[in-house]
Coordinates of C-alpha atoms in Angstrom, one line a residue:
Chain H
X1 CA -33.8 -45.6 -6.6
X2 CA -32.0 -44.8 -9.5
X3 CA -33.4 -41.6 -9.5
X4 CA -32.3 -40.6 -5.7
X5 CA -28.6 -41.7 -6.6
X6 CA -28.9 -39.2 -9.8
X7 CA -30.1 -36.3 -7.2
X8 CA -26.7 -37.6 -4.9
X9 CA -24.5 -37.5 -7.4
X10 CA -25.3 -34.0 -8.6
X11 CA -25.5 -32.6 -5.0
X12 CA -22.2 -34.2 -4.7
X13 CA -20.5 -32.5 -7.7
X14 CA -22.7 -28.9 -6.7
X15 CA -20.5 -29.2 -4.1
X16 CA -17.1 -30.0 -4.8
X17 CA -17.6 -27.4 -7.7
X18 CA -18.1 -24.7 -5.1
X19 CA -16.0 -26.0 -2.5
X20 CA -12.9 -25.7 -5.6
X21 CA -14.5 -22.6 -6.3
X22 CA -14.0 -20.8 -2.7
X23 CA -10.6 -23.0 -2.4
X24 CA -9.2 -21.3 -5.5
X25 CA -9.8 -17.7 -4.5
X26 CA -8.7 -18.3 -1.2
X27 CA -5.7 -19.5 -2.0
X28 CA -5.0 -17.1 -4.7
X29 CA -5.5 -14.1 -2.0
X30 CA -3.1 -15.5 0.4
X31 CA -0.3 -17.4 -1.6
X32 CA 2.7 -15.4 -0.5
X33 CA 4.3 -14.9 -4.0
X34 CA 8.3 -15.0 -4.1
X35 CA 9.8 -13.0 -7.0
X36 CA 12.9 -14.3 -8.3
X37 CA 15.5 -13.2 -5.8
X38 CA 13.5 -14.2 -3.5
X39 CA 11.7 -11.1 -2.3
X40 CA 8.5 -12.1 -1.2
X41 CA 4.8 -10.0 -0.5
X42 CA 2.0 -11.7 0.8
X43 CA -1.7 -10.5 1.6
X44 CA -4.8 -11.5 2.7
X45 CA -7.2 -10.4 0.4
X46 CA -7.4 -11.5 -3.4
X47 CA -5.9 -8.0 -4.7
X48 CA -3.5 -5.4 -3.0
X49 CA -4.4 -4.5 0.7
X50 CA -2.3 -1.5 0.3
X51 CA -3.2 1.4 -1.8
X52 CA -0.8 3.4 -4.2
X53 CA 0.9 6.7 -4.3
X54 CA 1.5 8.3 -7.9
X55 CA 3.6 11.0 -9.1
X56 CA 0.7 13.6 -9.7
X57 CA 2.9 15.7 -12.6
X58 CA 0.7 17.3 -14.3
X59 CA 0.7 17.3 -18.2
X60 CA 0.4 19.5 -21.5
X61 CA -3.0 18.5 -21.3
X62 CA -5.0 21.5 -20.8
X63 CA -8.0 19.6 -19.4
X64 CA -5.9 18.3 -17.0
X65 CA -6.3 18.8 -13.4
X66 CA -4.6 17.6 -10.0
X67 CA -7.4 14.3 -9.1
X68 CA -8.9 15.9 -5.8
X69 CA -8.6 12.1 -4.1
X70 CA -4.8 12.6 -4.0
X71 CA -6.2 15.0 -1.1
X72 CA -5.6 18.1 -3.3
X73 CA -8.6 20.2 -2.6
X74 CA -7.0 23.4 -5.1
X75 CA -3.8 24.7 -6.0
X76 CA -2.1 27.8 -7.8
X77 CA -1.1 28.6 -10.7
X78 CA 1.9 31.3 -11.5
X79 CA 1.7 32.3 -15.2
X80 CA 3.7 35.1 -17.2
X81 CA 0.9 37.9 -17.9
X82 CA -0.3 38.5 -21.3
X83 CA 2.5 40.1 -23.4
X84 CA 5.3 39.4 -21.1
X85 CA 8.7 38.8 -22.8
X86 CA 9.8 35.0 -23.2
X87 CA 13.4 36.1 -22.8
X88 CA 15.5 38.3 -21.4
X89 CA 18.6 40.0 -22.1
X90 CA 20.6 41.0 -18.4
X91 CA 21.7 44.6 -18.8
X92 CA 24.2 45.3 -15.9
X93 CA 23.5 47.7 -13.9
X94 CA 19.5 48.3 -14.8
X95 CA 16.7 46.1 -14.0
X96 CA 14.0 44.6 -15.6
X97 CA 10.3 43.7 -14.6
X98 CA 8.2 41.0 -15.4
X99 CA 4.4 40.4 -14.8
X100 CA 3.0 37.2 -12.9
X101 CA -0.4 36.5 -12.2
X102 CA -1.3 34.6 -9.3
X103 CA -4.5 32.6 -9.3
X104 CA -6.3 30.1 -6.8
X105 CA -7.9 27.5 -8.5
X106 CA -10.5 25.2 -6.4
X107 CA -11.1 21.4 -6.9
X108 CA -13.3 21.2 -4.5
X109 CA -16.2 23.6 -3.3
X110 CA -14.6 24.2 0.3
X111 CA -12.0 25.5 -1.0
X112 CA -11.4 29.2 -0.2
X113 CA -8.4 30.7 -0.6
X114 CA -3.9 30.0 -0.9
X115 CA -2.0 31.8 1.4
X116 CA 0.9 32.7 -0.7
X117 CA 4.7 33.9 0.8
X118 CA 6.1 36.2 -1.9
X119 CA 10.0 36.5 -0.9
X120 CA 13.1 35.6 -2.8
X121 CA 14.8 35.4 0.3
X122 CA 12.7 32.6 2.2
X123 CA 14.1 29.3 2.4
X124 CA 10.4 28.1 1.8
X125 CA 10.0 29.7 -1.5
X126 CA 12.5 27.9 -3.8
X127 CA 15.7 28.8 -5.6
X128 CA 17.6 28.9 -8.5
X129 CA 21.5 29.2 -9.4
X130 CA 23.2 28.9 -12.2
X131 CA 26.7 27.5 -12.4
X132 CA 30.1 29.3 -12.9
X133 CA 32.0 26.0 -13.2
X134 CA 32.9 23.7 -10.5
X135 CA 31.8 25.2 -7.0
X136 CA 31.2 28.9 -8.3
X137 CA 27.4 29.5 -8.9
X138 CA 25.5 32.8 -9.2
X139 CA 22.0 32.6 -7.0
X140 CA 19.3 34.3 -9.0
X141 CA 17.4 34.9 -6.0
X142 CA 19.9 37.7 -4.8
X143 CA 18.5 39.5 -8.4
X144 CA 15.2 39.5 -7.6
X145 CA 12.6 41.1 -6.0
X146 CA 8.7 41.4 -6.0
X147 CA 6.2 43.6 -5.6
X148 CA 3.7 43.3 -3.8
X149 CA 5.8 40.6 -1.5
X150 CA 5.2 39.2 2.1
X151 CA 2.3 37.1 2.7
X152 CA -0.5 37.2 0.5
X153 CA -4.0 35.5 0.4
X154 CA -5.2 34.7 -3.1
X155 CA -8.8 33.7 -3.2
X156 CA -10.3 31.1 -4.9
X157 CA -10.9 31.9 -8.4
X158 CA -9.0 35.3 -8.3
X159 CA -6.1 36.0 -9.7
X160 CA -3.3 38.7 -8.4
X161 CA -0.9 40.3 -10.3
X162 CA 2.4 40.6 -8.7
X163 CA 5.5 42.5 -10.2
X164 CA 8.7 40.3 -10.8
X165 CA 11.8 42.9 -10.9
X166 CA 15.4 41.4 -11.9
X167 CA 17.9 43.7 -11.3
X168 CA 21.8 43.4 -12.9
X169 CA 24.6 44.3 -10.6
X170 CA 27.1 45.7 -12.9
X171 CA 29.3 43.7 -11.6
X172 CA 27.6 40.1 -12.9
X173 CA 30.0 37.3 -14.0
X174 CA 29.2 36.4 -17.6
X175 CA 26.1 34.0 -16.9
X176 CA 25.6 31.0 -19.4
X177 CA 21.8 31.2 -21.0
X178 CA 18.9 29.8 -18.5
X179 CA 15.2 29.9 -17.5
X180 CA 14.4 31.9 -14.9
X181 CA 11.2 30.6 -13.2
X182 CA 8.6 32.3 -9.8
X183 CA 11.6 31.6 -7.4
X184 CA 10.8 32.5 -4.1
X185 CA 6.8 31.8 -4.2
X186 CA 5.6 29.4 -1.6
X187 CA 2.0 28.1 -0.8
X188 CA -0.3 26.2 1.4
X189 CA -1.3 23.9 -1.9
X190 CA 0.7 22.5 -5.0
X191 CA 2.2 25.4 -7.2
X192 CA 1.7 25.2 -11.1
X193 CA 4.9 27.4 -12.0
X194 CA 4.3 28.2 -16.0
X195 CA 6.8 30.9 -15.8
X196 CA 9.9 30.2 -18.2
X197 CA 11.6 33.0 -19.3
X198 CA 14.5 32.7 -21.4
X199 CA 17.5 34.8 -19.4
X200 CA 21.0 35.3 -21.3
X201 CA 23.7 37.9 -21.7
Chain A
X1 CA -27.8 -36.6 -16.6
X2 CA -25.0 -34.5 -19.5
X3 CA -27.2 -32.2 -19.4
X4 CA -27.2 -32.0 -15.7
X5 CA -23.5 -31.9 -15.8
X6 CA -23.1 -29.2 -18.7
X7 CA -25.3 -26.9 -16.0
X8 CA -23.3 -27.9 -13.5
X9 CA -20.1 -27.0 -15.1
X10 CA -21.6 -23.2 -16.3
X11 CA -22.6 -23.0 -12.8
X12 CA -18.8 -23.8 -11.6
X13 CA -17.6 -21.3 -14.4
X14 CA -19.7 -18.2 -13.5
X15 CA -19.2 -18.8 -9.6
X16 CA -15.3 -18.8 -10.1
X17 CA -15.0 -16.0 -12.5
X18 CA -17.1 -14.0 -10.0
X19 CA -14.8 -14.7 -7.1
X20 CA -11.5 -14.4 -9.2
X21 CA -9.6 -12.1 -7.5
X22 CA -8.3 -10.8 -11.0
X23 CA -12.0 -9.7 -12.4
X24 CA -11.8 -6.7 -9.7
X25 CA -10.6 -3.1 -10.9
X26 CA -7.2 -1.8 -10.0
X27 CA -7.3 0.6 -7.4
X28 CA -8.8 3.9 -9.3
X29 CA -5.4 5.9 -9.0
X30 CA -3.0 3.0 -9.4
X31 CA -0.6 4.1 -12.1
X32 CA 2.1 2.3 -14.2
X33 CA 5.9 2.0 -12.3
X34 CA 8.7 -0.2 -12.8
X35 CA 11.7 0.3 -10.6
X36 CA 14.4 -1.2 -8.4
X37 CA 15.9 -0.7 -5.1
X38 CA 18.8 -2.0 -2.9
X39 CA 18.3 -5.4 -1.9
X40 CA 20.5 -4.9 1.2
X41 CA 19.5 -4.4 5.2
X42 CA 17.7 -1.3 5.8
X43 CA 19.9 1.8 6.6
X44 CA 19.4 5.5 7.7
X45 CA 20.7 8.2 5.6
X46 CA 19.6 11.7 5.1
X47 CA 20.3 12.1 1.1
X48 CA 19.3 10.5 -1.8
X49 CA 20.0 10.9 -5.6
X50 CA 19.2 9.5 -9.0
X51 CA 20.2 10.9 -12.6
X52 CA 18.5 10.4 -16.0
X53 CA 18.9 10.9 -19.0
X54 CA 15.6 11.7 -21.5
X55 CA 17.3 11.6 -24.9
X56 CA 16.1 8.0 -25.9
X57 CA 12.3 9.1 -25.9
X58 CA 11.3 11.5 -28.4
X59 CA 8.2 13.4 -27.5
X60 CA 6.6 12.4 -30.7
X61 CA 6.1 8.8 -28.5
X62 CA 4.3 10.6 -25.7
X63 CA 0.6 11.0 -26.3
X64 CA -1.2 14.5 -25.0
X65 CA -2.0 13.9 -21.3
X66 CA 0.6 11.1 -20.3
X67 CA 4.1 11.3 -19.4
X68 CA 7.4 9.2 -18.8
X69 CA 8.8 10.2 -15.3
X70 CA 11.6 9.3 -13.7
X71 CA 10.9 8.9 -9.8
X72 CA 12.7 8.6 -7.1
X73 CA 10.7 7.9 -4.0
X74 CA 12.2 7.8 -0.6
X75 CA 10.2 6.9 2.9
X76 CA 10.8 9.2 6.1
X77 CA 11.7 8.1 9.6
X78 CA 13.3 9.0 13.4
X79 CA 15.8 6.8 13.2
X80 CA 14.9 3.2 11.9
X81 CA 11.1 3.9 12.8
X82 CA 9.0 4.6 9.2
X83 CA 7.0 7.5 9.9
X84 CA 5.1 6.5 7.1
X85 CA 5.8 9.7 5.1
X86 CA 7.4 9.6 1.2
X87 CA 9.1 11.9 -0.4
X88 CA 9.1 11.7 -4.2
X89 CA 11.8 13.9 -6.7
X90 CA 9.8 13.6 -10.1
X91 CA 11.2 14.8 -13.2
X92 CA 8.6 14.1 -16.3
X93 CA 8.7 14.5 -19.8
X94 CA 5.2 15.6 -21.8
X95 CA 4.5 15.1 -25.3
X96 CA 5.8 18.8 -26.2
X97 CA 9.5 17.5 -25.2
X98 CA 9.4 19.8 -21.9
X99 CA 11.0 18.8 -18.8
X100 CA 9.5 19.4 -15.4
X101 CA 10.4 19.1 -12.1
X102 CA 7.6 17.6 -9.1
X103 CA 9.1 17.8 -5.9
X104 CA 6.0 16.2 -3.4
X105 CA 5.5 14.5 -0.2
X106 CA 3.0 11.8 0.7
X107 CA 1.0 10.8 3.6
X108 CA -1.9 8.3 4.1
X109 CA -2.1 8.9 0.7
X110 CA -2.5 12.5 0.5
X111 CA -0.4 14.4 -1.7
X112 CA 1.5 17.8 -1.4
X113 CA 3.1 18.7 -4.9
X114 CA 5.4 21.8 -3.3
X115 CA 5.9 23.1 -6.8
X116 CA 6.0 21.9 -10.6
X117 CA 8.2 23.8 -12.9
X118 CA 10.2 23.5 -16.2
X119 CA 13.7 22.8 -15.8
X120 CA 14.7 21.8 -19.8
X121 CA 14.0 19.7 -22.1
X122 CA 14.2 15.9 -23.1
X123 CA 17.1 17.2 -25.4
X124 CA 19.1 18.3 -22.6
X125 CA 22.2 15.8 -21.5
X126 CA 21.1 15.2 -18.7
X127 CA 19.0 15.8 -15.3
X128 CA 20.3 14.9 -11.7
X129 CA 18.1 15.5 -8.5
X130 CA 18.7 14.9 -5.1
X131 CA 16.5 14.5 -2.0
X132 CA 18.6 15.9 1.3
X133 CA 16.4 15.9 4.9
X134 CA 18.1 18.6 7.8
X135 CA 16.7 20.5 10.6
X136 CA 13.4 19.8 10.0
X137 CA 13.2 20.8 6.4
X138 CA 13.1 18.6 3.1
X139 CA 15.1 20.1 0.0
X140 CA 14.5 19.0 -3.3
X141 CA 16.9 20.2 -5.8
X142 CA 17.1 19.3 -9.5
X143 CA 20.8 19.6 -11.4
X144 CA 19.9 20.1 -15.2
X145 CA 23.0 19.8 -17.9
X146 CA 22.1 21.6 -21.0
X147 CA 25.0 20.9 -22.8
X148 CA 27.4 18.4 -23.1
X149 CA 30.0 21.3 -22.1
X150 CA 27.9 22.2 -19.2
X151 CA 28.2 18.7 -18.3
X152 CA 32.0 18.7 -19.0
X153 CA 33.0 22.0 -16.6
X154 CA 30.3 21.0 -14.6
X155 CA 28.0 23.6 -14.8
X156 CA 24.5 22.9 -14.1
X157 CA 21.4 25.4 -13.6
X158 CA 20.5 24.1 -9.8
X159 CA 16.6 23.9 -8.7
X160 CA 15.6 24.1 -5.1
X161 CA 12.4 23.5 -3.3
X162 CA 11.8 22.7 0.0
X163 CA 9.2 21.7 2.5
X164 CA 8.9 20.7 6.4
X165 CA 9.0 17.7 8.0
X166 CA 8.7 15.8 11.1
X167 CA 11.0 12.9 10.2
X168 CA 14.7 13.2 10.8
X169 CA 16.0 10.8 8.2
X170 CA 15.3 8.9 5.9
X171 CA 15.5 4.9 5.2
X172 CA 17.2 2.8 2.4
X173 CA 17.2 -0.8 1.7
X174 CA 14.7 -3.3 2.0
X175 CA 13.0 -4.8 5.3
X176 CA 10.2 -7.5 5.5
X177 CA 7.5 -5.9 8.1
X178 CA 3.7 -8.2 8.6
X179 CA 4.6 -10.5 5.7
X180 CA 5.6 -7.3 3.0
X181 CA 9.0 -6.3 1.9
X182 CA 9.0 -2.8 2.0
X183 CA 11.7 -1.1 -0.4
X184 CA 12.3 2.1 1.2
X185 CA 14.3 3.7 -1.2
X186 CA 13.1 3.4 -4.9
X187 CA 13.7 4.4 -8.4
X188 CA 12.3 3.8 -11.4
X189 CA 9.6 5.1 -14.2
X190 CA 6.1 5.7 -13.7
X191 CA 3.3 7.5 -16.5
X192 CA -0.2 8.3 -16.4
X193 CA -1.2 5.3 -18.5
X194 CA 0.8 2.8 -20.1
X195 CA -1.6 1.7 -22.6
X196 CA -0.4 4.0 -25.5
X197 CA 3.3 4.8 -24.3
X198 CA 5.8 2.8 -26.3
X199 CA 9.0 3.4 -27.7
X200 CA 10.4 4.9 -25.1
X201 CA 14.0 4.9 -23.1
X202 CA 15.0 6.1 -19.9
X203 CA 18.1 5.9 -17.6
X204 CA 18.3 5.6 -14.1
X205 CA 21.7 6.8 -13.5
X206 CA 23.4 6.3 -9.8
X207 CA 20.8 5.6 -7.6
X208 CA 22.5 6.1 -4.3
X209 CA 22.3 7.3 -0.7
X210 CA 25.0 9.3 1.6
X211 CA 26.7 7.4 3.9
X212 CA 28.7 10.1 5.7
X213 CA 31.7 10.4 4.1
X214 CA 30.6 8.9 0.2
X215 CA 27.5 8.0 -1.9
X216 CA 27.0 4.4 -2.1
X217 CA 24.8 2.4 -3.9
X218 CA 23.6 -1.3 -3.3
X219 CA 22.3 -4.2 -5.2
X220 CA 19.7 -3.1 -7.5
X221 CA 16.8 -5.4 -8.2
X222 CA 13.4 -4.7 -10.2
X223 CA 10.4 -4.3 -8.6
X224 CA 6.9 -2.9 -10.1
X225 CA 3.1 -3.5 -9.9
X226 CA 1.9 -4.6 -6.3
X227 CA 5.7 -5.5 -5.4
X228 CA 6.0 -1.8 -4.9
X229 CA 5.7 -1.0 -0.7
X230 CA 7.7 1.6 0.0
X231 CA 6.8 2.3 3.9
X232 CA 3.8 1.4 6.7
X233 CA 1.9 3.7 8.7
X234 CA 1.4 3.7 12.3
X235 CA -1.9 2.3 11.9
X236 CA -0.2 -0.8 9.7
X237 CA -1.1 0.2 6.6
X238 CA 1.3 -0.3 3.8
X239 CA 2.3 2.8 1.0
X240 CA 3.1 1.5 -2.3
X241 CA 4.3 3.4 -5.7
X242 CA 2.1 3.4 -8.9
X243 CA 0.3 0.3 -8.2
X244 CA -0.1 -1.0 -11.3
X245 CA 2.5 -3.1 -14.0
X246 CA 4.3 -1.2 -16.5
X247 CA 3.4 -3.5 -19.5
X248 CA 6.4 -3.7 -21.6
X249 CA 9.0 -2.2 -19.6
X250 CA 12.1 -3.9 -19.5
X251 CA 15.8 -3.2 -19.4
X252 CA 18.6 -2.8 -22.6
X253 CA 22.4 -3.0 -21.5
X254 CA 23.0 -2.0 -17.8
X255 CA 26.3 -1.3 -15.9
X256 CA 26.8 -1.1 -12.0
X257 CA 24.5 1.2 -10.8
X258 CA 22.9 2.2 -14.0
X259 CA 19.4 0.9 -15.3
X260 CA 18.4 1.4 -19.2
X261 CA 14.5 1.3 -19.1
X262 CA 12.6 0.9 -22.1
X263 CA 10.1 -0.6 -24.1
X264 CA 10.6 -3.7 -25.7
X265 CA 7.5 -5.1 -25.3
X266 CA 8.1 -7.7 -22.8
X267 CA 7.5 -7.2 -19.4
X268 CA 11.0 -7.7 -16.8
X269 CA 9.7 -9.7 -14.4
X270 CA 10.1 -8.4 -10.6
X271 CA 13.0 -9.3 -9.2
X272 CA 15.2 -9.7 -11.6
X273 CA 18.6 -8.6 -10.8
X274 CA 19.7 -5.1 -12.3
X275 CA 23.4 -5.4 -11.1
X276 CA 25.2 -7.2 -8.6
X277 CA 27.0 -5.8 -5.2
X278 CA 27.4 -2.3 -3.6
X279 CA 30.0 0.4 -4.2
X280 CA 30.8 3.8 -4.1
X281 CA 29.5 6.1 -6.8
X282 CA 31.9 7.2 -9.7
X283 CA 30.8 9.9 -11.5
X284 CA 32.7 13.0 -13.9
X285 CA 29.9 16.1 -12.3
X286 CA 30.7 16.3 -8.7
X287 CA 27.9 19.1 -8.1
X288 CA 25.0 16.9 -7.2
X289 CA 27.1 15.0 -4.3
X290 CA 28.2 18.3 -3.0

């Protein structure tokens, strides 16, 4: 007899135990929780039921690539080809080139090819002015031209060269220093723009 | 029978710790964010701007392969219908003291980074950027001040990118939507990891929308870890930004309209107030509200 009541007892406590248990999580996962001015978020489920978005810059690192679950299947990168100046002096009335290579790099393995727009003139390809003092600005854009230009595919793992040619109007307000960068390059995936090239006079 | 009880208790121990909701990972690309937004009604508008200032963090404090950013995040709509699009102006700073400058747009959690450039560097004065929906095109454009002089005659070197879009404005505000409040407009500071990132400062400087004739901004309140929806998707689902707490983050002296984040070790708890009541935004450079 005493024996049975032992076995009750226990079966009695194996069950609160796990009924507190299961309470404890479910009321954890749908407390609606009230931050201090009263905001409040609920949810259903014991951690976020919404997922997150991130800022995806990318860093000095040079292991570091764009996480292919952020839906980012490959991307391009724009740097200055080997021995290209890091600054520029502006003579008026001459031009000056620089070199950029183009490359398509692939996260993924179904990823083929960037179609690339080369045109300083696009209003899909980014631009850059510098500032004369209140609304007076010089857009760089005007400067510069490419070659080759238009639309370009860029396959994945090659690399295109493409000719970046800056020329001075003689007539140039006085410009304060800046960093010209690929102005005027748009793609179909993210753009890695390494080009920084010092610009003054 | 206390040795019945003593298994009884483990049992009760290992069954909850295996249904606590806090033994299960953060989502894998949750990232650290603190921010605020305007704890008014939602309104439309079709800019947005927020200005920073870098000089507080020394490079030296930012490990190889994480960054401070200064985000500014933004949801898309037709009128006062989400589309469920954001648009985010980044501007990060990497441990060799560069600058950059992340225009991207989000979806269903795809991301489009248009472009990632260098635009100066933590030394600078100071970086404005500005998020402007038209016609069917997005333009992001970054306002960096070298100098303090530049600052003075108002002289920036301006940054534009664009992109296309379906939306025709965007939202600002807050809105509670299925039992979330959903900040629509949001700034704030997100990095990589948080774990070894200390010492750090950062300003959020003006957060503020158009309102057809001046910028406004409204009362600014923290927000941060899963307190962080920013806009819903037609099929329900809610979009949030960084996903996970910025441990340590907190605020130093703040004025109308301005936030000082930095480290200090203690976490701000969500919700706090960063300043009381709306107002028009004052500021000396009048290029980035052109």
């Amino acid at each position: 007899m005493q024996q049975k009541r032992k076995r009750l007892i226990i079966g009695f406590i194996v069950f609160a135990a796990f009924l507190v248990a299961y309470l404890s999580v479910y009321l954890r996962g749908t407390a609606q929780t009230t931050a201090p001015n009263g905001a409040t978020s609920s949810s259903t489920n014991p951690q976020p039921d919404f997922p997150f978005i991130t800022s995806g810059v990318w860093s000095d690192d040079p292991n570091w690539k764009p996480e292919p679950y952020y839906g980012i299947t490959g991307y391009l990168t724009i740097t200055p080809a080997p021995g290209t100046e890091q600054s520029l002096c502006l003579m008026r009335g001459k031009n000056a080139t620089l070199t950029l290579l183009l490359r398509a790099v692939a996260l993924v393995a179904n990823f083929t090819e960037a179609h690339v727009n080369v045109d300083p003139k696009s209003k899909w390809g980014g631009s850059l002015e510098v500032g004369l003092g209140g609304e007076n600005f010089v857009n760089i854009n005007n400067l510069v031209s490419y070659f080759p230009s238009g639309n370009l595919t860029v396959k994945a793992g090659q690399t295109i060269s493409v000719s970046m040619i800056v020329a001075t109007p003689a007539d140039l307000p006085n410009l304060q220093k800046f960093y010209l960068n690929a102005v005027g390059i748009s793609a179909d995936v993210p753009i890695l723009d390494n080009i920084k090239v010092l610009i003054y006079g | 029978m206390v040795r019945d009880i003593l298994f009884l208790l483990l049992v009760v121990a290992i069954a909850s710790v295996s249904a606590s909701p806090f033994a299960l990972a953060q989502p894998a690309q949750a990232q650290p964010y603190v921010g605020g937004y305007f704890d008014m009604a939602s309104t439309t508008t079709n800019k947005v701007h927020l200005a920073t200032t870098l000089l507080g963090t020394d490079p030296s404090h930012i490990p190889s392969g994480n960054y401070l950013a200064v985000v500014s995040s933004v949801a898309g709509a037709s009128g006062s219908n989400p589309s469920g699009y954001i648009y985010q102006s980044v501007v990060g700073e990497i441990s060799d003291g560069s600058v950059q400058f992340a225009p991207q747009w989000w979806y269903t959690g795809s991301g489009h980074i248009v472009d990632q450039f260098w635009i100066g560097t933590y030394s600078w004065t100071a970086f404005h950027f500005r998020t402007d929906i038209a016609n069917g095109v997005i333009t992001y454009r970054s306002y960096a001040y070298w100098t303090p002089t530049q600052y003075q005659t108002d002289s920036p070197i301006v940054n534009t990118r664009t992109s296309s879009t379906s939306d025709s404005n965007f939202l600002v505000g807050k809105t509670g939507y299925q039992g979330h409040l959903v900040k629509f407009f949001q700034y704030g500071i997100e990095s990589a990891a948080a774990g070894p990132l200390t010492n750090w400062e950062a300003y959020n400087v003006h957060p503020s929308y158009y309102a057809g004739t001046s910028w406004r901004y409204g009362p600014g309140y923290s927000l941060g870890g899963i307190f962080t929806e920013c806009t819903w998707t037609p099929d329900t689902r809610f979009w949030g930004i960084g996903g996970r707490d910025y441990p340590g983050a907190n605020v130093g002296t703040g004025f109308p309209d301005w936030v000082d984040w930095k480290y200090t070790g203690t976490t701000l708890p969500y919700g706090s107030q960063l300043w009381s009541g709306s107002g028009t935004v004052n500021e000396v450079v009048k290029s980035p509200y052109r």
